[in-house]
């Protein structure tokens, strides 16, 4: 009997060893890899994240002069490959791990970007932000001074192949 009382006293004096979660919020560690999201102010619509996502959760599609980057993280494995390859830091894995929801629409993040049209055939083929980034990185200084656009950067893939023979890059599909 005494040993039982002694045991109960030891247990009562012992500090708490578990968290009160979910009764109280429990912040994830700083380097925790949770729900990914896209910063619409930074995304240039390059498609690098879509190309490397193993379960193919990121889609880039076009309608007229709008290009939409859509992330549906419902089956995300939190591998962070999308974050690693994003050239502008727009794709980020947050520390949010509470993703249960009654509405599947809550799993979707969309960014809409304006596209520019091919100077030859008029087909929208690249986002404005993407074109600006390419110009900033590859436009020769003399062209920058004259505010001229290199021909390869003003043509869609089909017209580029036809007019210059350059085969790099691909268009973002409409529809
Ligand atoms: S974290 Fe991995 S699985 Fe999730 S959206 Fe990014 S690339 Fe895809
Ligand atoms: S890699 Fe980054 S910039 Fe490119 S489409 Fe994805 S989120 Fe946008």
mmCIF file of C-alpha atoms and ligand atoms in Angstrom:
data_model
loop_
_atom_site.group_PDB
_atom_site.id
_atom_site.type_symbol
_atom_site.label_atom_id
_atom_site.label_comp_id
_atom_site.label_asym_id
_atom_site.label_seq_id
_atom_site.Cartn_x
_atom_site.Cartn_y
_atom_site.Cartn_z
ATOM 1 C CA UNK A 1 0.000 0.000 0.000
ATOM 2 C CA UNK A 2 2.789 2.437 0.965
ATOM 3 C CA UNK A 3 4.643 1.647 -2.219
ATOM 4 C CA UNK A 4 1.512 2.463 -4.246
ATOM 5 C CA UNK A 5 1.105 5.841 -2.479
ATOM 6 C CA UNK A 6 4.787 6.560 -3.066
ATOM 7 C CA UNK A 7 4.395 5.718 -6.733
ATOM 8 C CA UNK A 8 1.338 8.000 -7.016
ATOM 9 C CA UNK A 9 3.266 10.897 -5.401
ATOM 10 C CA UNK A 10 6.155 10.432 -7.831
ATOM 11 C CA UNK A 11 3.727 10.490 -10.752
ATOM 12 C CA UNK A 12 1.972 13.620 -9.478
ATOM 13 C CA UNK A 13 5.279 15.487 -9.101
ATOM 14 C CA UNK A 14 6.554 14.493 -12.562
ATOM 15 C CA UNK A 15 6.505 17.315 -15.169
ATOM 16 C CA UNK A 16 4.352 17.075 -18.297
ATOM 17 C CA UNK A 17 6.124 15.127 -21.060
ATOM 18 C CA UNK A 18 3.536 15.525 -23.838
ATOM 19 C CA UNK A 19 2.192 18.571 -25.726
ATOM 20 C CA UNK A 20 -1.431 19.691 -25.347
ATOM 21 C CA UNK A 21 -1.832 19.594 -29.158
ATOM 22 C CA UNK A 22 -4.455 19.717 -30.702
ATOM 23 C CA UNK A 23 -6.003 21.592 -27.739
ATOM 24 C CA UNK A 24 -3.232 24.172 -28.175
ATOM 25 C CA UNK A 25 -1.437 25.106 -31.417
ATOM 26 C CA UNK A 26 1.931 23.446 -31.922
ATOM 27 C CA UNK A 27 4.329 25.423 -34.155
ATOM 28 C CA UNK A 28 6.446 23.268 -36.473
ATOM 29 C CA UNK A 29 10.250 23.541 -36.319
ATOM 30 C CA UNK A 30 11.747 26.302 -38.488
ATOM 31 C CA UNK A 31 13.135 23.919 -41.148
ATOM 32 C CA UNK A 32 9.975 21.789 -41.281
ATOM 33 C CA UNK A 33 8.837 20.996 -44.846
ATOM 34 C CA UNK A 34 5.066 21.415 -45.044
ATOM 35 C CA UNK A 35 2.384 22.622 -47.448
ATOM 36 C CA UNK A 36 3.917 24.270 -50.558
ATOM 37 C CA UNK A 37 2.558 27.554 -51.904
ATOM 38 C CA UNK A 38 3.313 30.039 -54.696
ATOM 39 C CA UNK A 39 4.066 33.737 -54.196
ATOM 40 C CA UNK A 40 2.024 35.378 -56.959
ATOM 41 C CA UNK A 41 4.102 38.541 -56.768
ATOM 42 C CA UNK A 42 7.291 36.643 -57.668
ATOM 43 C CA UNK A 43 6.240 33.773 -59.993
ATOM 44 C CA UNK A 44 7.329 34.245 -63.621
ATOM 45 C CA UNK A 45 5.509 31.190 -65.008
ATOM 46 C CA UNK A 46 8.668 29.414 -66.170
ATOM 47 C CA UNK A 47 7.284 25.913 -65.518
ATOM 48 C CA UNK A 48 10.419 24.557 -63.815
ATOM 49 C CA UNK A 49 8.404 23.434 -60.767
ATOM 50 C CA UNK A 50 5.885 21.603 -62.965
ATOM 51 C CA UNK A 51 8.683 19.774 -64.772
ATOM 52 C CA UNK A 52 10.209 18.300 -61.598
ATOM 53 C CA UNK A 53 7.165 17.542 -59.390
ATOM 54 C CA UNK A 54 7.162 13.710 -59.121
ATOM 55 C CA UNK A 55 3.356 13.290 -58.656
ATOM 56 C CA UNK A 56 2.682 15.961 -61.328
ATOM 57 C CA UNK A 57 0.714 18.268 -59.044
ATOM 58 C CA UNK A 58 1.657 21.485 -60.841
ATOM 59 C CA UNK A 59 0.057 22.434 -64.139
ATOM 60 C CA UNK A 60 0.628 25.398 -66.430
ATOM 61 C CA UNK A 61 -2.091 26.151 -68.932
ATOM 62 C CA UNK A 62 -3.197 29.060 -71.055
ATOM 63 C CA UNK A 63 -6.414 30.768 -72.043
ATOM 64 C CA UNK A 64 -6.051 33.701 -74.438
ATOM 65 C CA UNK A 65 -3.381 36.014 -73.080
ATOM 66 C CA UNK A 66 -3.500 34.571 -69.553
ATOM 67 C CA UNK A 67 -1.163 31.866 -68.287
ATOM 68 C CA UNK A 68 -2.169 30.044 -65.095
ATOM 69 C CA UNK A 69 0.244 28.241 -62.793
ATOM 70 C CA UNK A 70 -1.872 25.867 -60.703
ATOM 71 C CA UNK A 71 -0.608 23.864 -57.755
ATOM 72 C CA UNK A 72 -2.856 21.195 -56.242
ATOM 73 C CA UNK A 73 -1.032 19.916 -53.167
ATOM 74 C CA UNK A 74 -3.639 17.280 -52.188
ATOM 75 C CA UNK A 75 -1.178 14.439 -52.964
ATOM 76 C CA UNK A 76 2.000 16.376 -52.132
ATOM 77 C CA UNK A 77 4.857 14.273 -50.772
ATOM 78 C CA UNK A 78 6.657 17.374 -49.400
ATOM 79 C CA UNK A 79 9.817 16.534 -51.337
ATOM 80 C CA UNK A 80 10.485 20.285 -51.946
ATOM 81 C CA UNK A 81 11.875 19.726 -55.458
ATOM 82 C CA UNK A 82 9.587 22.523 -56.700
ATOM 83 C CA UNK A 83 11.108 24.894 -54.145
ATOM 84 C CA UNK A 84 14.663 23.874 -55.042
ATOM 85 C CA UNK A 85 14.309 24.589 -58.766
ATOM 86 C CA UNK A 86 12.241 27.793 -58.668
ATOM 87 C CA UNK A 87 14.603 30.459 -60.081
ATOM 88 C CA UNK A 88 12.930 33.362 -58.278
ATOM 89 C CA UNK A 89 12.030 31.885 -54.895
ATOM 90 C CA UNK A 90 8.290 32.008 -55.618
ATOM 91 C CA UNK A 91 7.605 28.371 -54.695
ATOM 92 C CA UNK A 92 8.026 27.865 -50.973
ATOM 93 C CA UNK A 93 7.312 24.991 -48.610
ATOM 94 C CA UNK A 94 5.624 26.497 -45.557
ATOM 95 C CA UNK A 95 5.660 25.096 -42.024
ATOM 96 C CA UNK A 96 1.909 24.424 -42.247
ATOM 97 C CA UNK A 97 1.104 20.740 -41.675
ATOM 98 C CA UNK A 98 -2.621 20.962 -40.872
ATOM 99 C CA UNK A 99 -4.108 20.401 -44.327
ATOM 100 C CA UNK A 100 -7.305 18.475 -43.550
ATOM 101 C CA UNK A 101 -10.312 20.120 -45.214
ATOM 102 C CA UNK A 102 -13.895 19.383 -46.280
ATOM 103 C CA UNK A 103 -13.457 21.283 -49.536
ATOM 104 C CA UNK A 104 -10.953 20.006 -52.135
ATOM 105 C CA UNK A 105 -10.783 23.515 -53.625
ATOM 106 C CA UNK A 106 -8.727 24.470 -50.570
ATOM 107 C CA UNK A 107 -5.893 22.300 -51.929
ATOM 108 C CA UNK A 108 -5.478 24.491 -54.980
ATOM 109 C CA UNK A 109 -3.254 27.563 -55.377
ATOM 110 C CA UNK A 110 -3.444 29.512 -58.646
ATOM 111 C CA UNK A 111 -1.351 32.334 -60.064
ATOM 112 C CA UNK A 112 -2.499 34.089 -63.238
ATOM 113 C CA UNK A 113 0.074 35.829 -65.397
ATOM 114 C CA UNK A 114 -0.131 37.917 -68.567
ATOM 115 C CA UNK A 115 1.379 36.394 -71.718
ATOM 116 C CA UNK A 116 2.960 38.137 -74.718
ATOM 117 C CA UNK A 117 2.082 37.315 -78.318
ATOM 118 C CA UNK A 118 4.471 36.092 -81.010
ATOM 119 C CA UNK A 119 5.454 39.004 -83.245
ATOM 120 C CA UNK A 120 5.009 36.825 -86.317
ATOM 121 C CA UNK A 121 1.827 34.752 -85.836
ATOM 122 C CA UNK A 122 0.234 36.486 -82.826
ATOM 123 C CA UNK A 123 0.026 33.351 -80.635
ATOM 124 C CA UNK A 124 0.622 34.083 -76.908
ATOM 125 C CA UNK A 125 3.709 31.996 -76.069
ATOM 126 C CA UNK A 126 5.576 33.292 -73.009
ATOM 127 C CA UNK A 127 4.675 35.242 -69.879
ATOM 128 C CA UNK A 128 5.600 38.909 -69.674
ATOM 129 C CA UNK A 129 7.620 38.285 -66.523
ATOM 130 C CA UNK A 130 9.510 35.418 -68.142
ATOM 131 C CA UNK A 131 10.334 37.560 -71.168
ATOM 132 C CA UNK A 132 11.511 40.398 -68.913
ATOM 133 C CA UNK A 133 13.752 38.017 -66.963
ATOM 134 C CA UNK A 134 15.265 36.581 -70.162
ATOM 135 C CA UNK A 135 15.846 40.081 -71.482
ATOM 136 C CA UNK A 136 17.533 41.133 -68.254
ATOM 137 C CA UNK A 137 19.854 38.110 -68.400
ATOM 138 C CA UNK A 138 20.524 37.563 -72.103
ATOM 139 C CA UNK A 139 19.786 40.755 -74.027
ATOM 140 C CA UNK A 140 23.071 42.220 -75.317
ATOM 141 C CA UNK A 141 23.980 45.645 -73.882
ATOM 142 C CA UNK A 142 23.735 47.388 -77.282
ATOM 143 C CA UNK A 143 20.174 46.082 -77.664
ATOM 144 C CA UNK A 144 19.283 47.232 -74.160
ATOM 145 C CA UNK A 145 20.499 50.731 -75.067
ATOM 146 C CA UNK A 146 18.270 50.763 -78.146
ATOM 147 C CA UNK A 147 15.411 49.063 -76.287
ATOM 148 C CA UNK A 148 15.359 46.334 -78.968
ATOM 149 C CA UNK A 149 14.038 42.815 -78.422
ATOM 150 C CA UNK A 150 16.176 39.941 -79.788
ATOM 151 C CA UNK A 151 14.272 38.140 -82.575
ATOM 152 C CA UNK A 152 14.473 34.752 -80.807
ATOM 153 C CA UNK A 153 12.734 36.264 -77.790
ATOM 154 C CA UNK A 154 9.844 37.730 -79.730
ATOM 155 C CA UNK A 155 8.828 34.590 -81.651
ATOM 156 C CA UNK A 156 6.899 31.483 -80.581
ATOM 157 C CA UNK A 157 8.645 28.137 -80.937
ATOM 158 C CA UNK A 158 7.187 27.328 -84.373
ATOM 159 C CA UNK A 159 8.046 30.733 -85.856
ATOM 160 C CA UNK A 160 11.461 30.659 -84.170
ATOM 161 C CA UNK A 161 12.320 27.347 -85.822
ATOM 162 C CA UNK A 162 11.005 28.580 -89.175
ATOM 163 C CA UNK A 163 12.738 31.947 -89.120
ATOM 164 C CA UNK A 164 15.934 31.365 -87.145
ATOM 165 C CA UNK A 165 16.425 27.576 -86.972
ATOM 166 C CA UNK A 166 16.662 27.789 -83.153
ATOM 167 C CA UNK A 167 14.852 24.871 -81.496
ATOM 168 C CA UNK A 168 15.252 25.679 -77.778
ATOM 169 C CA UNK A 169 12.262 26.130 -75.458
ATOM 170 C CA UNK A 170 8.623 25.194 -75.833
ATOM 171 C CA UNK A 171 5.337 27.047 -75.923
ATOM 172 C CA UNK A 172 2.828 26.891 -73.121
ATOM 173 C CA UNK A 173 -0.275 25.156 -74.473
ATOM 174 C CA UNK A 174 -3.561 26.993 -74.750
ATOM 175 C CA UNK A 175 -6.569 25.260 -73.214
HETATM 176 S S1 LIG B 1 6.814 19.379 -52.630
HETATM 177 FE FE1 LIG B 1 7.261 17.772 -54.163
HETATM 178 S S2 LIG B 1 5.315 16.704 -54.449
HETATM 179 FE FE2 LIG B 1 4.821 18.617 -53.397
HETATM 180 S S3 LIG B 1 4.277 20.058 -55.065
HETATM 181 FE FE3 LIG B 1 6.495 20.305 -54.652
HETATM 182 S S4 LIG B 1 7.561 18.921 -56.101
HETATM 183 FE FE4 LIG B 1 5.372 18.298 -56.006
HETATM 184 S S1 LIG B 2 9.351 27.460 -60.822
HETATM 185 FE FE1 LIG B 2 8.762 29.284 -59.601
HETATM 186 S S2 LIG B 2 8.631 30.950 -61.135
HETATM 187 FE FE2 LIG B 2 8.591 29.011 -62.286
HETATM 188 S S3 LIG B 2 6.367 28.558 -62.542
HETATM 189 FE FE3 LIG B 2 7.064 27.493 -60.669
HETATM 190 S S4 LIG B 2 6.620 28.929 -58.984
HETATM 191 FE FE4 LIG B 2 6.532 30.101 -60.887
#
